Tab-separated table of C-alpha atoms and ligand atoms in Angstrom:
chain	number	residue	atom	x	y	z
A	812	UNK	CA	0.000	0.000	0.000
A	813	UNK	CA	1.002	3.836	0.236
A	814	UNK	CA	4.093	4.462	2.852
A	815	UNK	CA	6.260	6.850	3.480
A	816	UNK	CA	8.542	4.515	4.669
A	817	UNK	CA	9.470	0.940	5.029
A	818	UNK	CA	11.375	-1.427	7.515
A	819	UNK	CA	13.252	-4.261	5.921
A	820	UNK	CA	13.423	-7.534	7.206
A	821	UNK	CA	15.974	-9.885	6.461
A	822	UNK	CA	15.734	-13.784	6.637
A	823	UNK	CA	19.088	-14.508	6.235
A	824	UNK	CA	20.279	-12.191	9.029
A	825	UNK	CA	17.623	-14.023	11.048
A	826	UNK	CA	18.738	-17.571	10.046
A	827	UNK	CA	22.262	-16.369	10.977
A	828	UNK	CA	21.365	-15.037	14.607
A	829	UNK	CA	19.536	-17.973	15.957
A	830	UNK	CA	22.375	-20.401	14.421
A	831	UNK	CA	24.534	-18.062	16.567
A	832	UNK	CA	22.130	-18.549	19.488
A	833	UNK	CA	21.720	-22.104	19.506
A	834	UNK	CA	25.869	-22.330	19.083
A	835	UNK	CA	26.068	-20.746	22.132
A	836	UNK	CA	23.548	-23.198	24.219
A	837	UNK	CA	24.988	-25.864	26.852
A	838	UNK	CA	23.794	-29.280	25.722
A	839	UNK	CA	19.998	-29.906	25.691
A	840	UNK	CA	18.378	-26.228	26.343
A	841	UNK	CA	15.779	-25.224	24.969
A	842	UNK	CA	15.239	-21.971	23.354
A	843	UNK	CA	12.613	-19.491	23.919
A	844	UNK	CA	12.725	-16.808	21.779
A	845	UNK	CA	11.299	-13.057	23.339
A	846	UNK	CA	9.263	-11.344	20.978
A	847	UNK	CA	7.538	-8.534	23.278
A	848	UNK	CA	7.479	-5.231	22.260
A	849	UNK	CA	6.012	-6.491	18.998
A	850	UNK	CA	9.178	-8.802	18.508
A	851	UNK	CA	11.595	-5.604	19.582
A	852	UNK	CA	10.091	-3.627	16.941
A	853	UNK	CA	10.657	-5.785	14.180
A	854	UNK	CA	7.043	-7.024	13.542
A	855	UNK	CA	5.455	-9.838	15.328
A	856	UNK	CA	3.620	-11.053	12.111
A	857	UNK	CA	6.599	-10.816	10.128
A	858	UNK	CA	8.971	-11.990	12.444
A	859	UNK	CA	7.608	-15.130	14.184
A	860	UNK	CA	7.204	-17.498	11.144
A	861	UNK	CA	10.640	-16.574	9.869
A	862	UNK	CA	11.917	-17.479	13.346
A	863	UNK	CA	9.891	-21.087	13.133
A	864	UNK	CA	11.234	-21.406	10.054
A	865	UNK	CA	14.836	-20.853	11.646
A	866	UNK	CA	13.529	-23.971	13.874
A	867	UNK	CA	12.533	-21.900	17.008
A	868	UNK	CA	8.825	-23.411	18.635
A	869	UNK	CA	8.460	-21.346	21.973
A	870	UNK	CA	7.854	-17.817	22.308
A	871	UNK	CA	8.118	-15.807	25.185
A	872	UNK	CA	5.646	-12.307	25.447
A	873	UNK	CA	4.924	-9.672	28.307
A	874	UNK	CA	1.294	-9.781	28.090
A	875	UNK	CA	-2.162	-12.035	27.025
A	876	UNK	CA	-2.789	-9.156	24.154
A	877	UNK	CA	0.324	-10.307	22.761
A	878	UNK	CA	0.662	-13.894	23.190
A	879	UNK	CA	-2.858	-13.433	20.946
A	880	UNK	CA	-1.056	-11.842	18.272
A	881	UNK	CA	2.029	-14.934	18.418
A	882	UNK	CA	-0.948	-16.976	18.637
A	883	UNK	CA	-2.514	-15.700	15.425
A	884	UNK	CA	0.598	-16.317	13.116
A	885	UNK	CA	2.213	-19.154	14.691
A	886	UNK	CA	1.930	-23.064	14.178
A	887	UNK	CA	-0.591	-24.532	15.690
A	888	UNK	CA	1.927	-26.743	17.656
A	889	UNK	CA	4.327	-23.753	19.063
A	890	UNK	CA	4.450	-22.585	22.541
A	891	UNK	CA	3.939	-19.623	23.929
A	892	UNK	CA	4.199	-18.245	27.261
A	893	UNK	CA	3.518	-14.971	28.840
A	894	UNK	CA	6.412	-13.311	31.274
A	895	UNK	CA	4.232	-10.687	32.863
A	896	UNK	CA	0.763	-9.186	32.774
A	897	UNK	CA	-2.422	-11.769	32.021
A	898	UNK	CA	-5.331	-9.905	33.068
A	899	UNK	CA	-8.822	-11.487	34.799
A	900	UNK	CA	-10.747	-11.627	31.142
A	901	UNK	CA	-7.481	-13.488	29.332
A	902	UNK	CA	-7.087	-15.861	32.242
A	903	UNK	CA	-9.666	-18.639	30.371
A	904	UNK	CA	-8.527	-17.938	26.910
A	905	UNK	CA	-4.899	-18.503	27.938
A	906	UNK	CA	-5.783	-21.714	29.795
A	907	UNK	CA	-7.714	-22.953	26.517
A	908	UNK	CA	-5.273	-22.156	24.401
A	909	UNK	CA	-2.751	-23.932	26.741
A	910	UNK	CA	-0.625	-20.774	26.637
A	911	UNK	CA	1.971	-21.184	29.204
A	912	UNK	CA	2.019	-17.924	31.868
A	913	UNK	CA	3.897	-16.427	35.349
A	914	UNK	CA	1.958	-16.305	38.342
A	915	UNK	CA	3.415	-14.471	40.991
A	916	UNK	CA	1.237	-14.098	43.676
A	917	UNK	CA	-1.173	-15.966	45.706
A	918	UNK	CA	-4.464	-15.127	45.004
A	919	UNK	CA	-3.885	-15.401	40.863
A	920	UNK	CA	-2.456	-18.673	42.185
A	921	UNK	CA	-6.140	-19.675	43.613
A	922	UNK	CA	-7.972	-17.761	40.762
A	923	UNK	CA	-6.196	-19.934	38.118
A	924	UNK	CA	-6.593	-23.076	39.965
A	925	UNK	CA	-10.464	-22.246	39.998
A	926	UNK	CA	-10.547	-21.439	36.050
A	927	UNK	CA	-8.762	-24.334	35.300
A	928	UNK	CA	-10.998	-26.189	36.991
A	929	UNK	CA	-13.975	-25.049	35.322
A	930	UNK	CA	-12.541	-25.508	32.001
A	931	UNK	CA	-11.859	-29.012	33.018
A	932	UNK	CA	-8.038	-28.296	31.841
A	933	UNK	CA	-5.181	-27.916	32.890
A	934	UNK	CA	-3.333	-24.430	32.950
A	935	UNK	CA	0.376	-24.220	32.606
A	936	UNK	CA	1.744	-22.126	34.980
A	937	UNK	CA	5.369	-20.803	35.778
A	938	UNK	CA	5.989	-19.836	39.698
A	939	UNK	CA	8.344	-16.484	39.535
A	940	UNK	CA	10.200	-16.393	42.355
A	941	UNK	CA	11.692	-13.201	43.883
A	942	UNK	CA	15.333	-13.773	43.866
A	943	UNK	CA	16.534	-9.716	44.242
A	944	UNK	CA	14.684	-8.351	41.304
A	945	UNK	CA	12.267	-6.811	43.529
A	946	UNK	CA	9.724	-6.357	40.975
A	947	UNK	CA	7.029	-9.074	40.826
A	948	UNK	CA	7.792	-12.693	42.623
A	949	UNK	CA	6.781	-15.135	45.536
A	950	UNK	CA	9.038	-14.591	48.246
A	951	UNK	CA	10.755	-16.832	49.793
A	952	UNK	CA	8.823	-17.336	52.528
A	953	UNK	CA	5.811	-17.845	50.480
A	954	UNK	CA	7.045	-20.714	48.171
A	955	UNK	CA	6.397	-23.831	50.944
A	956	UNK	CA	2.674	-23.007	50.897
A	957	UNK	CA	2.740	-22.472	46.587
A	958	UNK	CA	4.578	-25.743	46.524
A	959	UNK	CA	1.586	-27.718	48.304
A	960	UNK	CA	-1.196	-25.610	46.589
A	961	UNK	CA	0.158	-26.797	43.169
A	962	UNK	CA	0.695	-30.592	44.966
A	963	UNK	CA	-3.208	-30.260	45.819
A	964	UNK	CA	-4.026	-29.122	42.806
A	965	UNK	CA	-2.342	-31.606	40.088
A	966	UNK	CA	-5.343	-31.573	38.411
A	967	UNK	CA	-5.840	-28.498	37.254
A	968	UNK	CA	-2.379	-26.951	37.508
A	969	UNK	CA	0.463	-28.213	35.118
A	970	UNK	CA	4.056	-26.834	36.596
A	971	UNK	CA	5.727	-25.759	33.466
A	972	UNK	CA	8.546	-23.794	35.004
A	973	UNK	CA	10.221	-22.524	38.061
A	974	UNK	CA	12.030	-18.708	37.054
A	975	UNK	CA	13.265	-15.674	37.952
A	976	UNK	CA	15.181	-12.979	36.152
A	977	UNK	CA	18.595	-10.650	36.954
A	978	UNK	CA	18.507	-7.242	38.151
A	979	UNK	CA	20.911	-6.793	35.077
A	980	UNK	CA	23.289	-9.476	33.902
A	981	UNK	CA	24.363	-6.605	31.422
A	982	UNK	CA	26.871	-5.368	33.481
A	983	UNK	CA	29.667	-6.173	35.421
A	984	UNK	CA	28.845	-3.928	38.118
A	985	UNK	CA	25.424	-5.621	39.057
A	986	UNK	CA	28.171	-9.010	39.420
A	987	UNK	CA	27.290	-9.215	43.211
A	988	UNK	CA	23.266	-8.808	43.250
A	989	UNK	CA	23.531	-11.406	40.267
A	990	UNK	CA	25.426	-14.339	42.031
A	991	UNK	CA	23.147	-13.924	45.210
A	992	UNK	CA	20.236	-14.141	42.678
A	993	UNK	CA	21.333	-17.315	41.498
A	994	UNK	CA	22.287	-18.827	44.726
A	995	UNK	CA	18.855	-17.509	45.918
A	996	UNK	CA	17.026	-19.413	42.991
A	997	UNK	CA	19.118	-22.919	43.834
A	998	UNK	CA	18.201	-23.142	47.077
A	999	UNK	CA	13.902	-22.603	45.845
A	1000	UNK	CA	14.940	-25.678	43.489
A	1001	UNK	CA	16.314	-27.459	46.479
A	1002	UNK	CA	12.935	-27.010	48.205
A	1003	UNK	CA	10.857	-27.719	45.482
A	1004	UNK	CA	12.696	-30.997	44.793
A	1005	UNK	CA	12.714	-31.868	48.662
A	1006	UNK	CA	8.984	-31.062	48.763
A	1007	UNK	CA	8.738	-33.929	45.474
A	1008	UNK	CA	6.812	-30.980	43.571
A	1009	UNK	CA	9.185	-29.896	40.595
A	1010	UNK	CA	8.332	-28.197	37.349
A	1011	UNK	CA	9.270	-29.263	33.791
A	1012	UNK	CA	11.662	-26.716	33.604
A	1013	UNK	CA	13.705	-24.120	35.377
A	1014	UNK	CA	14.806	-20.948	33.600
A	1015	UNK	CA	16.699	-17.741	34.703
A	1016	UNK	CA	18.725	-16.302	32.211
A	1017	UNK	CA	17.994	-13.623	29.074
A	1018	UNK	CA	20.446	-12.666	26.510
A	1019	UNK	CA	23.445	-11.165	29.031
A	1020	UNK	CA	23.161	-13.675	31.516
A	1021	UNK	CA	23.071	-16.469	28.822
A	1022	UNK	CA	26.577	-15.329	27.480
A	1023	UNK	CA	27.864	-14.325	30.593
A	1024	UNK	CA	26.871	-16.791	33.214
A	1025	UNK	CA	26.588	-20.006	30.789
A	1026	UNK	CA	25.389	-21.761	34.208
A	1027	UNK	CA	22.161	-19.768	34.303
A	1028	UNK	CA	21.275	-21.478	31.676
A	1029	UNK	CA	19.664	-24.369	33.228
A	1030	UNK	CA	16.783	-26.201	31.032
A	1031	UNK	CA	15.751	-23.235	29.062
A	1032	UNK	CA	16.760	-19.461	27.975
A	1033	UNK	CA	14.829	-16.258	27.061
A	1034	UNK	CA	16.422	-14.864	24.249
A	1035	UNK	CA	15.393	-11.682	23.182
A	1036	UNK	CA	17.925	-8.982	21.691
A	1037	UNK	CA	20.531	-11.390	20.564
A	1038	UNK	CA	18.249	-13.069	18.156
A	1039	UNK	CA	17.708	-9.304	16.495
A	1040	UNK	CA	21.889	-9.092	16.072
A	1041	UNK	CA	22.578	-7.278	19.096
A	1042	UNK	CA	24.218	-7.450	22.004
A	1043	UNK	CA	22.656	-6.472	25.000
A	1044	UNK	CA	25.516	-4.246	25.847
A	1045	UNK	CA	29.202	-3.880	24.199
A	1046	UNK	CA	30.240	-5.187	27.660
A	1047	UNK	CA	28.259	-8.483	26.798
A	1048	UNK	CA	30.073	-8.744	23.367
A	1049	UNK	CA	33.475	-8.031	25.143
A	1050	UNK	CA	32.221	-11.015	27.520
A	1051	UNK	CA	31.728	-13.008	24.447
A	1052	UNK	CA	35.236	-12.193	22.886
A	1053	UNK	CA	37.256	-12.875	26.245
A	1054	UNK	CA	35.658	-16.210	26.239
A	1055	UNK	CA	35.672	-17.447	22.556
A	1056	UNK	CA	38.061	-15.407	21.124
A	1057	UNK	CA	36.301	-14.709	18.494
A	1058	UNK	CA	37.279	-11.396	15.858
A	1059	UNK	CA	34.268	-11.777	13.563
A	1060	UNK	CA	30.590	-10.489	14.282
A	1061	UNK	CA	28.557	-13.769	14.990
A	1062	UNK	CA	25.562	-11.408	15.133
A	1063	UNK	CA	24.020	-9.380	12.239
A	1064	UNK	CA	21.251	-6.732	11.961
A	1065	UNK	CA	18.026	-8.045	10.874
A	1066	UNK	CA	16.317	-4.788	10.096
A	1067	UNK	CA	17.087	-1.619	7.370
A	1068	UNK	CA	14.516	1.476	7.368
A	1069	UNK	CA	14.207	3.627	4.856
A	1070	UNK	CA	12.316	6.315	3.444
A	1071	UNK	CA	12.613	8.752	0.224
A	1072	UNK	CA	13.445	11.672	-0.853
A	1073	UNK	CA	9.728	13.799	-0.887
A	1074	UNK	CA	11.058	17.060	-2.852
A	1075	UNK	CA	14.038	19.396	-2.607
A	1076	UNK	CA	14.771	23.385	-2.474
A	1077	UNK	CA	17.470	25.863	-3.008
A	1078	UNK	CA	17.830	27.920	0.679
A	1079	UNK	CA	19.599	31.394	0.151
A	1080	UNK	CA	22.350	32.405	2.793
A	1081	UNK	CA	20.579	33.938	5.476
A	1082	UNK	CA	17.723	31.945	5.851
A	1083	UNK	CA	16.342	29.983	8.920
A	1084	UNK	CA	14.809	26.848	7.886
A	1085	UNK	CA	11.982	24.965	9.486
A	1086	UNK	CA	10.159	26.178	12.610
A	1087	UNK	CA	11.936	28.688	14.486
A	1088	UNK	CA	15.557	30.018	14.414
A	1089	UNK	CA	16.978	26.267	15.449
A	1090	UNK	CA	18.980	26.293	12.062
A	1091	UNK	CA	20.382	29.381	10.145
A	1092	UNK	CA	21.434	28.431	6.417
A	1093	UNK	CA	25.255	30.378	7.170
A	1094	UNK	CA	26.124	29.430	2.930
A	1095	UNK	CA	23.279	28.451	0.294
A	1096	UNK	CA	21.967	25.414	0.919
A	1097	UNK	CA	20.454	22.877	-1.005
A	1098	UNK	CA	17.936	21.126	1.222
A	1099	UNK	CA	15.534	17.552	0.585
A	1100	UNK	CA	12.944	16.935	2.709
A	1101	UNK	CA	11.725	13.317	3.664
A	1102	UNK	CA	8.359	11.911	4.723
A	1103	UNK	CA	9.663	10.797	8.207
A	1104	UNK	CA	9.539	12.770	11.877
A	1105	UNK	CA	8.660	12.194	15.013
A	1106	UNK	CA	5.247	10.235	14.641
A	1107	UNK	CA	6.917	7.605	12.578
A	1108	UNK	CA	9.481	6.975	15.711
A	1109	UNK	CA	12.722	9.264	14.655
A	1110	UNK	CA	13.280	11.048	17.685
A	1111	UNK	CA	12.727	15.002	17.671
A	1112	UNK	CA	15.893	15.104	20.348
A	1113	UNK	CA	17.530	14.498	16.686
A	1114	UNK	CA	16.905	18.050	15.673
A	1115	UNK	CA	19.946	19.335	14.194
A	1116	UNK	CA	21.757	16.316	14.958
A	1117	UNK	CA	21.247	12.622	13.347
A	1118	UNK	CA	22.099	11.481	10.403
A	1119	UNK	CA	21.046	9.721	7.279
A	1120	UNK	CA	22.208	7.869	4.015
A	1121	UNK	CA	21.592	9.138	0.715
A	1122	UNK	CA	23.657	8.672	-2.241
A	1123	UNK	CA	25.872	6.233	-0.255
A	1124	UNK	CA	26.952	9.550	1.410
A	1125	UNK	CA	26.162	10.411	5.197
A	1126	UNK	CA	24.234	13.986	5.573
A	1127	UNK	CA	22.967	15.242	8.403
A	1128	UNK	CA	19.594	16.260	10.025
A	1129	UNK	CA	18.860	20.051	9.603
A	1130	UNK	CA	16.422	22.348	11.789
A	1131	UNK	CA	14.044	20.801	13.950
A	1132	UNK	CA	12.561	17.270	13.038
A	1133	UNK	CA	8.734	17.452	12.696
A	1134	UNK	CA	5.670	14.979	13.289
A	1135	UNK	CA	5.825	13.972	9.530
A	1136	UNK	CA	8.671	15.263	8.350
A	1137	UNK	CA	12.518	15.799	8.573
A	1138	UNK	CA	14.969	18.053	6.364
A	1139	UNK	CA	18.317	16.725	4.959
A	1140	UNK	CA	20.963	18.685	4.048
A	1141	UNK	CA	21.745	17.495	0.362
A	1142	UNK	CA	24.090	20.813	-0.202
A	1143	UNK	CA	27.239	18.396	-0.725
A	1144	UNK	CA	25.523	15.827	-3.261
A	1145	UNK	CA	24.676	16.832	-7.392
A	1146	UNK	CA	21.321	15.530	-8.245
A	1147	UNK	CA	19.392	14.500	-5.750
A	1148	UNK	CA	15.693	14.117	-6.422
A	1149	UNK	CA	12.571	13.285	-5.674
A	1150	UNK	CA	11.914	9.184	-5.140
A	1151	UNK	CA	16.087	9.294	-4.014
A	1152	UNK	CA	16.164	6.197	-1.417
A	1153	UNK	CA	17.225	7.664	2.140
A	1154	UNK	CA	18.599	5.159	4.350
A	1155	UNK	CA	17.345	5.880	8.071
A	1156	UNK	CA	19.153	2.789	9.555
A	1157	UNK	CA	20.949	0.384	7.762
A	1158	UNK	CA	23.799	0.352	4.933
A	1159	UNK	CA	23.962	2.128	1.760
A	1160	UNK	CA	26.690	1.746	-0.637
A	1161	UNK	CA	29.497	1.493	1.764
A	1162	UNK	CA	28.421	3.453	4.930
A	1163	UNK	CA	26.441	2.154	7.473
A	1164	UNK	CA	24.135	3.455	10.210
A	1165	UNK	CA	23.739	1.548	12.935
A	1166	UNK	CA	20.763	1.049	15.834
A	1167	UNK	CA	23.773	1.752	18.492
A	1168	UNK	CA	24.629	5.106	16.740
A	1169	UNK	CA	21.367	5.952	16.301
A	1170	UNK	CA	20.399	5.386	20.004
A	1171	UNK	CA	23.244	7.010	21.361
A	1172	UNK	CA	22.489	9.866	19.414
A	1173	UNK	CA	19.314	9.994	20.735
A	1174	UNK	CA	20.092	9.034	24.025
A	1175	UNK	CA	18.278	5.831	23.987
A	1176	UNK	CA	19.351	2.424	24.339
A	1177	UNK	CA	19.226	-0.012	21.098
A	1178	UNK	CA	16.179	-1.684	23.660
A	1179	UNK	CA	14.435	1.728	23.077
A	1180	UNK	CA	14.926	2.061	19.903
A	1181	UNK	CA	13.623	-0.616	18.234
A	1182	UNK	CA	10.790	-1.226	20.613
A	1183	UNK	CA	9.511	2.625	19.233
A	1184	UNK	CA	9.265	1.683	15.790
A	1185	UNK	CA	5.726	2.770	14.836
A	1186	UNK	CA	4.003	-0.604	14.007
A	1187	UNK	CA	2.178	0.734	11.654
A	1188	UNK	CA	5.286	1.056	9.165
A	1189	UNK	CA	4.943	-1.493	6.410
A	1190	UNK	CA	7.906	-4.595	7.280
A	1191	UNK	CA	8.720	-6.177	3.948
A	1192	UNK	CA	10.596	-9.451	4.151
A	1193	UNK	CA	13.990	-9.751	1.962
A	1194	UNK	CA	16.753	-12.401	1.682
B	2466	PLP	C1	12.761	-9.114	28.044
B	2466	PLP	C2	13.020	-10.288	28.878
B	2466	PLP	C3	13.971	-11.236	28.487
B	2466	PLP	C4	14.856	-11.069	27.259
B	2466	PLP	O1	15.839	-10.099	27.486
B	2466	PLP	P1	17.022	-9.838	26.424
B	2466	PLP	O2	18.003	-9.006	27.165
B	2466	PLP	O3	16.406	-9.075	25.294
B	2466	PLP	O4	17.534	-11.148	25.998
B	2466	PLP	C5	14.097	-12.373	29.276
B	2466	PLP	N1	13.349	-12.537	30.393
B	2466	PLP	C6	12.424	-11.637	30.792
B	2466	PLP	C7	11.636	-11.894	32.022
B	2466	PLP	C8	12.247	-10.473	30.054
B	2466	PLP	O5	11.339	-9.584	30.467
């Protein structure tokens, strides 16, 4: 249809990153691949079959709305589970669906138990426990009593997984809190396998802690940035290096956006262009304008300051970048013209822009981002 501008998708990039992923896996875990945030920006609809095509069958999600959408475009035989929020009305269509999801406190423990029950099937539930997180979690104290509700309640309570995730495996500098974590989580297996009431699976670790704490690991990860081509943080990657020695990129960007050029204009010397006084043309400037701003997810804190491809050239950003629209400054380049490709992130020719210098830029992390791509932006698949 129409669009100003489009976000590429590319399968071999993705067949690449989860060969990566899987390379990196201790013997027998399974993979769970994270596709919240509307698979970190890069389309859920687009995104998920490539990935089962890749050979990936579980999905992990924040919420019930969208497990629905996983649900929608995945095989009928792939798992899903749901890491966070599942709210009252969701509760029987997840337990139908035999969508796998947290509970984390008592009463949703009792509610789901009830559901289940009425359904006459069995909902798969993960117990998150609160290892040092501090944000959602049984405590400690609480987990005796969850392990002999779920013992009295076989029958309508399946005990997928026992979890918990790291106040930020990222970085070095969260080493401490991490390790307690972890010893924290052993000793709630201990208890659960003394009490004889053990789950299918136990799983801890994301992206960071996968790389950097291999024993996290356990019997399954939750992979979510890695499987997009990027590290969770250069520290991660320098994690990665010091233990494989490895000088290539394992890891490669999945997705390119780009836009075109929507008309240009000769600016005399003089001049302030766009809205205010933000940008004073010093020498005659030749300016093109393009169909993206700020509503399509290019950050107006890049006012004056990003950059973009066009012409396999780099050019920056002038003025201040507006709901629909951005100016280029195309002074440098002979020619350019209307329907001129403009390469918002991604390569052209031989320069490159990538998420990391785009979110530093913009003072966002590569998380941020992606996960603020607009997605209503067409994604078209390529090779
Ligand atoms: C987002 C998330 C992950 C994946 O994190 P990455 O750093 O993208 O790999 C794993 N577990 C939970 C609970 C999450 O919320």
């Amino acid at each position: 249809m129409f669009k100003s501008s489009i976000i590429e998708i590319s399968e071999s990039a993705i067949n690449q990153n989860i060969a990566f992923v899987k390379s990196i896996l201790l013997e027998g875990v399974k993979l769970s691949c994270v596709v919240k945030g509307n698979a970190y920006g890069h389309g859920v609809a687009e995104y998920v079959p490539l990935a089962e095509k890749a050979g990936v069958d579980h999905f992990s999600v924040f919420s019930a709305d969208e497990a629905y959408e996983v649900k929608n475009v995945c095989r009928p035989g792939t798992d899903i589970m749901i890491m966070g929020y599942t709210d009252d009305q969701a509760l029987s269509w997840c337990i139908e669906q035999g969508i796998e999801f947290y509970v984390f406190d008592f009463d949703r423990l009792i509610k789901v138990a009830e559901v289940a029950e009425s359904l006459n099937k069995k909902a798969k539930i993960h117990i998150e426990i609160e290892t040092g997180f501090n944000r959602t979690g049984f405590n400690m104290t609480e987990f005796s009593d969850v392990l002999k509700f779920i013992k009295n309640h076989a029958s309508s309570i399946s005990f997928e997984g026992l979890c918990t995730h790291y106040a930020g495996a990222e970085s070095i500098a969260n080493y401490v809190r991490v390790q307690s974590q972890l010893k924290k989580f052993i000793q709630a297996r201990r208890k659960a396998e003394k009490a004889g009431v053990t789950p299918r699976r136990y799983h801890t670790a994301s992206s960071a802690a996968t790389i950097t704490y291999p024993k996290t690991q356990m019997d399954m990860v939750r992979i979510g940035i890695l499987q997009f081509g990027f590290w969770p943080t250069p520290e991660t990657h320098v994690q990665y290096i010091n233990k494989h020695g490895e000088p290539r990129q394992p890891l490669q960007r999945i997705l390119t956006w780009k836009s075109t050029v929507m008309s240009t204009k000769n600016i005399k010397a003089g001049e302030f262009i766009g809205y205010g006084t933000s940008y004073l043309a010093i020498t005659d400037k030749v300016i093109a304008t393009v169909p993206v701003g700020y509503a399509h997810g290019f950050p107006r804190s890049l006012s004056n300051m990003g950059r973009v491809l066009i012409h396999g050239k780099r050019v920056g950003v002038i003025g201040t970048v507006n709901m629909n629209i951005m100016t280029i400054d195309v002074t440098a380049l002979e020619g350019v013209k209307p329907g001129d490709e403009v390469v918002i992130i991604g390569h052209q020719g031989e320069l490159d822009i990538s998420v990391a210098s785009f979110s530093e830029l913009s003072a966002q992390v590569n998380y941020e981002t992606l996960t603020r791509l607009p997605a209503n932006i067409q994604r078209k698949i390529v090779e």
